[in-house]
Amino acid sequence: MKVLAIKEVVYIGKKEGPDIYSWHSIYKELAQLIGTEATIQVYQEFKGTQVHFPVRLIRPDALPYVLNNEYNGKNLRKLAHYYGYSERHLRRIITDNKEKNDENHVNDHSLPYLLDLTKNEKGKKNEE
């Protein structure tokens, strides 16, 4: 039985950096997207791990917070397209947020005794 020794393969005229031709397709795609160095870092960190990327970037439970911070009254279509939700769905969330904020908002006229307390405290401070 012959034992063959494997020698190092030397590419003549090889460019600097790794040769991605022999990489698995997922690593080739990543290299084209984020570069070879970043792909090698991803490989070293996650090799052998199955990774699932959700269809949408933002978690459904975080969407009201994101919309509250990013919606300006005119950019609904842009936000829907960017985050992968329908305009109708985002509009519904915005409406729900507004209703919740209205429910949580304390109306000064609905609590007259609080107004009296604050007036009394202001009066006490002025007297001192």
PDB file of C-alpha atoms in Angstrom:
ATOM      1  CA  MET A   1       0.000   0.000   0.000  1.00  0.00           C
ATOM      2  CA  LYS A   2       1.407   3.335  -1.044  1.00  0.00           C
ATOM      3  CA  VAL A   3       1.139   6.295   1.259  1.00  0.00           C
ATOM      4  CA  LEU A   4       0.999   9.565  -0.586  1.00  0.00           C
ATOM      5  CA  ALA A   5       2.307  12.637   1.088  1.00  0.00           C
ATOM      6  CA  ILE A   6       0.215  15.730   0.660  1.00  0.00           C
ATOM      7  CA  LYS A   7       2.298  18.723  -0.192  1.00  0.00           C
ATOM      8  CA  GLU A   8       1.352  22.331   0.211  1.00  0.00           C
ATOM      9  CA  VAL A   9      -0.283  23.714  -2.896  1.00  0.00           C
ATOM     10  CA  VAL A  10       1.341  26.863  -4.151  1.00  0.00           C
ATOM     11  CA  TYR A  11      -0.516  29.049  -6.582  1.00  0.00           C
ATOM     12  CA  ILE A  12       1.740  30.902  -8.978  1.00  0.00           C
ATOM     13  CA  GLY A  13       0.776  34.528  -9.289  1.00  0.00           C
ATOM     14  CA  LYS A  14      -1.674  34.257  -6.386  1.00  0.00           C
ATOM     15  CA  LYS A  15      -3.125  37.519  -5.157  1.00  0.00           C
ATOM     16  CA  GLU A  16      -2.886  38.520  -1.531  1.00  0.00           C
ATOM     17  CA  GLY A  17      -5.653  37.209   0.681  1.00  0.00           C
ATOM     18  CA  PRO A  18      -7.617  33.976   0.815  1.00  0.00           C
ATOM     19  CA  ASP A  19      -8.840  32.164  -2.289  1.00  0.00           C
ATOM     20  CA  ILE A  20     -12.619  32.021  -1.866  1.00  0.00           C
ATOM     21  CA  TYR A  21     -13.100  29.800  -4.914  1.00  0.00           C
ATOM     22  CA  SER A  22     -12.835  26.683  -2.754  1.00  0.00           C
ATOM     23  CA  TRP A  23     -15.129  27.984   0.009  1.00  0.00           C
ATOM     24  CA  HIS A  24     -18.639  26.671   0.644  1.00  0.00           C
ATOM     25  CA  SER A  25     -21.275  28.726  -1.145  1.00  0.00           C
ATOM     26  CA  ILE A  26     -22.602  30.372   2.023  1.00  0.00           C
ATOM     27  CA  TYR A  27     -19.122  31.696   2.828  1.00  0.00           C
ATOM     28  CA  LYS A  28     -18.671  32.904  -0.751  1.00  0.00           C
ATOM     29  CA  GLU A  29     -21.946  34.811  -0.518  1.00  0.00           C
ATOM     30  CA  LEU A  30     -20.947  36.308   2.818  1.00  0.00           C
ATOM     31  CA  ALA A  31     -17.538  37.297   1.440  1.00  0.00           C
ATOM     32  CA  GLN A  32     -19.184  39.103  -1.455  1.00  0.00           C
ATOM     33  CA  LEU A  33     -21.572  40.830   0.934  1.00  0.00           C
ATOM     34  CA  ILE A  34     -19.347  41.775   3.886  1.00  0.00           C
ATOM     35  CA  GLY A  35     -15.799  41.056   2.693  1.00  0.00           C
ATOM     36  CA  THR A  36     -13.393  38.157   3.211  1.00  0.00           C
ATOM     37  CA  GLU A  37     -11.945  39.292   6.544  1.00  0.00           C
ATOM     38  CA  ALA A  38     -15.394  39.703   8.117  1.00  0.00           C
ATOM     39  CA  THR A  39     -16.433  36.337   6.656  1.00  0.00           C
ATOM     40  CA  ILE A  40     -13.442  34.660   8.261  1.00  0.00           C
ATOM     41  CA  GLN A  41     -14.412  36.237  11.594  1.00  0.00           C
ATOM     42  CA  VAL A  42     -17.993  34.966  11.203  1.00  0.00           C
ATOM     43  CA  TYR A  43     -16.638  31.530  10.315  1.00  0.00           C
ATOM     44  CA  GLN A  44     -14.337  31.421  13.339  1.00  0.00           C
ATOM     45  CA  GLU A  45     -17.087  32.560  15.698  1.00  0.00           C
ATOM     46  CA  PHE A  46     -20.004  30.466  14.398  1.00  0.00           C
ATOM     47  CA  LYS A  47     -18.540  27.472  12.523  1.00  0.00           C
ATOM     48  CA  GLY A  48     -20.704  24.397  12.972  1.00  0.00           C
ATOM     49  CA  THR A  49     -23.617  26.447  14.306  1.00  0.00           C
ATOM     50  CA  GLN A  50     -26.924  26.632  12.506  1.00  0.00           C
ATOM     51  CA  VAL A  51     -28.016  30.233  12.325  1.00  0.00           C
ATOM     52  CA  HIS A  52     -31.563  31.351  11.580  1.00  0.00           C
ATOM     53  CA  PHE A  53     -32.148  34.869  10.292  1.00  0.00           C
ATOM     54  CA  PRO A  54     -35.751  36.015  10.810  1.00  0.00           C
ATOM     55  CA  VAL A  55     -37.529  37.559   7.847  1.00  0.00           C
ATOM     56  CA  ARG A  56     -37.986  40.846   9.694  1.00  0.00           C
ATOM     57  CA  LEU A  57     -35.286  42.868  11.414  1.00  0.00           C
ATOM     58  CA  ILE A  58     -37.453  44.190  14.266  1.00  0.00           C
ATOM     59  CA  ARG A  59     -39.141  41.911  16.824  1.00  0.00           C
ATOM     60  CA  PRO A  60     -42.942  42.306  16.826  1.00  0.00           C
ATOM     61  CA  ASP A  61     -42.956  43.298  20.508  1.00  0.00           C
ATOM     62  CA  ALA A  62     -40.410  46.071  19.846  1.00  0.00           C
ATOM     63  CA  LEU A  63     -42.217  47.497  16.819  1.00  0.00           C
ATOM     64  CA  PRO A  64     -44.403  49.964  18.791  1.00  0.00           C
ATOM     65  CA  TYR A  65     -41.284  51.440  20.401  1.00  0.00           C
ATOM     66  CA  VAL A  66     -39.496  51.735  17.040  1.00  0.00           C
ATOM     67  CA  LEU A  67     -42.508  53.394  15.426  1.00  0.00           C
ATOM     68  CA  ASN A  68     -42.900  55.776  18.346  1.00  0.00           C
ATOM     69  CA  ASN A  69     -39.310  56.926  17.793  1.00  0.00           C
ATOM     70  CA  GLU A  70     -39.141  56.903  13.989  1.00  0.00           C
ATOM     71  CA  TYR A  71     -42.622  57.716  12.685  1.00  0.00           C
ATOM     72  CA  ASN A  72     -42.963  61.410  11.853  1.00  0.00           C
ATOM     73  CA  GLY A  73     -46.449  61.399  10.344  1.00  0.00           C
ATOM     74  CA  LYS A  74     -45.200  61.282   6.758  1.00  0.00           C
ATOM     75  CA  ASN A  75     -42.815  58.328   6.482  1.00  0.00           C
ATOM     76  CA  LEU A  76     -45.151  55.348   6.958  1.00  0.00           C
ATOM     77  CA  ARG A  77     -44.509  53.894   3.493  1.00  0.00           C
ATOM     78  CA  LYS A  78     -40.750  54.167   3.920  1.00  0.00           C
ATOM     79  CA  LEU A  79     -40.836  52.504   7.363  1.00  0.00           C
ATOM     80  CA  ALA A  80     -43.115  49.723   6.109  1.00  0.00           C
ATOM     81  CA  HIS A  81     -40.784  48.978   3.226  1.00  0.00           C
ATOM     82  CA  TYR A  82     -37.619  49.178   5.348  1.00  0.00           C
ATOM     83  CA  TYR A  83     -38.851  46.937   8.164  1.00  0.00           C
ATOM     84  CA  GLY A  84     -40.838  44.525   5.968  1.00  0.00           C
ATOM     85  CA  TYR A  85     -44.316  45.183   7.350  1.00  0.00           C
ATOM     86  CA  SER A  86     -47.428  46.381   5.547  1.00  0.00           C
ATOM     87  CA  GLU A  87     -48.495  50.011   5.871  1.00  0.00           C
ATOM     88  CA  ARG A  88     -51.838  48.834   7.209  1.00  0.00           C
ATOM     89  CA  HIS A  89     -50.176  46.836   9.998  1.00  0.00           C
ATOM     90  CA  LEU A  90     -47.954  49.753  10.996  1.00  0.00           C
ATOM     91  CA  ARG A  91     -50.910  52.159  10.915  1.00  0.00           C
ATOM     92  CA  ARG A  92     -52.803  49.809  13.245  1.00  0.00           C
ATOM     93  CA  ILE A  93     -49.876  49.740  15.683  1.00  0.00           C
ATOM     94  CA  ILE A  94     -49.563  53.534  15.585  1.00  0.00           C
ATOM     95  CA  THR A  95     -53.296  53.885  16.304  1.00  0.00           C
ATOM     96  CA  ASP A  96     -53.076  51.391  19.179  1.00  0.00           C
ATOM     97  CA  ASN A  97     -50.083  53.276  20.606  1.00  0.00           C
ATOM     98  CA  LYS A  98     -51.956  56.558  20.393  1.00  0.00           C
ATOM     99  CA  GLU A  99     -54.992  55.062  22.156  1.00  0.00           C
ATOM    100  CA  LYS A 100     -52.794  53.605  24.907  1.00  0.00           C
ATOM    101  CA  ASN A 101     -51.035  56.939  25.361  1.00  0.00           C
ATOM    102  CA  ASP A 102     -54.399  58.710  25.538  1.00  0.00           C
ATOM    103  CA  GLU A 103     -55.614  56.223  28.168  1.00  0.00           C
ATOM    104  CA  ASN A 104     -52.442  56.673  30.215  1.00  0.00           C
ATOM    105  CA  HIS A 105     -52.486  60.454  29.898  1.00  0.00           C
ATOM    106  CA  VAL A 106     -53.813  62.090  33.040  1.00  0.00           C
ATOM    107  CA  ASN A 107     -56.110  64.987  32.326  1.00  0.00           C
ATOM    108  CA  ASP A 108     -55.665  67.795  34.850  1.00  0.00           C
ATOM    109  CA  HIS A 109     -59.393  68.556  34.793  1.00  0.00           C
ATOM    110  CA  SER A 110     -60.305  64.993  35.708  1.00  0.00           C
ATOM    111  CA  LEU A 111     -58.337  65.246  38.960  1.00  0.00           C
ATOM    112  CA  PRO A 112     -59.234  68.627  40.487  1.00  0.00           C
ATOM    113  CA  TYR A 113     -57.980  67.644  43.936  1.00  0.00           C
ATOM    114  CA  LEU A 114     -54.457  67.327  42.523  1.00  0.00           C
ATOM    115  CA  LEU A 115     -54.677  70.862  41.198  1.00  0.00           C
ATOM    116  CA  ASP A 116     -55.705  72.056  44.662  1.00  0.00           C
ATOM    117  CA  LEU A 117     -52.759  70.245  46.244  1.00  0.00           C
ATOM    118  CA  THR A 118     -50.270  71.755  43.833  1.00  0.00           C
ATOM    119  CA  LYS A 119     -51.734  75.238  44.358  1.00  0.00           C
ATOM    120  CA  ASN A 120     -51.508  74.804  48.128  1.00  0.00           C
ATOM    121  CA  GLU A 121     -47.883  73.690  47.935  1.00  0.00           C
ATOM    122  CA  LYS A 122     -46.977  76.615  45.676  1.00  0.00           C
ATOM    123  CA  GLY A 123     -48.678  78.970  48.112  1.00  0.00           C
ATOM    124  CA  LYS A 124     -46.736  77.503  51.025  1.00  0.00           C
ATOM    125  CA  LYS A 125     -43.444  77.973  49.181  1.00  0.00           C
ATOM    126  CA  ASN A 126     -44.280  81.588  48.369  1.00  0.00           C
ATOM    127  CA  GLU A 127     -45.103  82.291  52.024  1.00  0.00           C
ATOM    128  CA  GLU A 128     -41.715  80.993  53.173  1.00  0.00           C
TER     129      GLU A 128
END
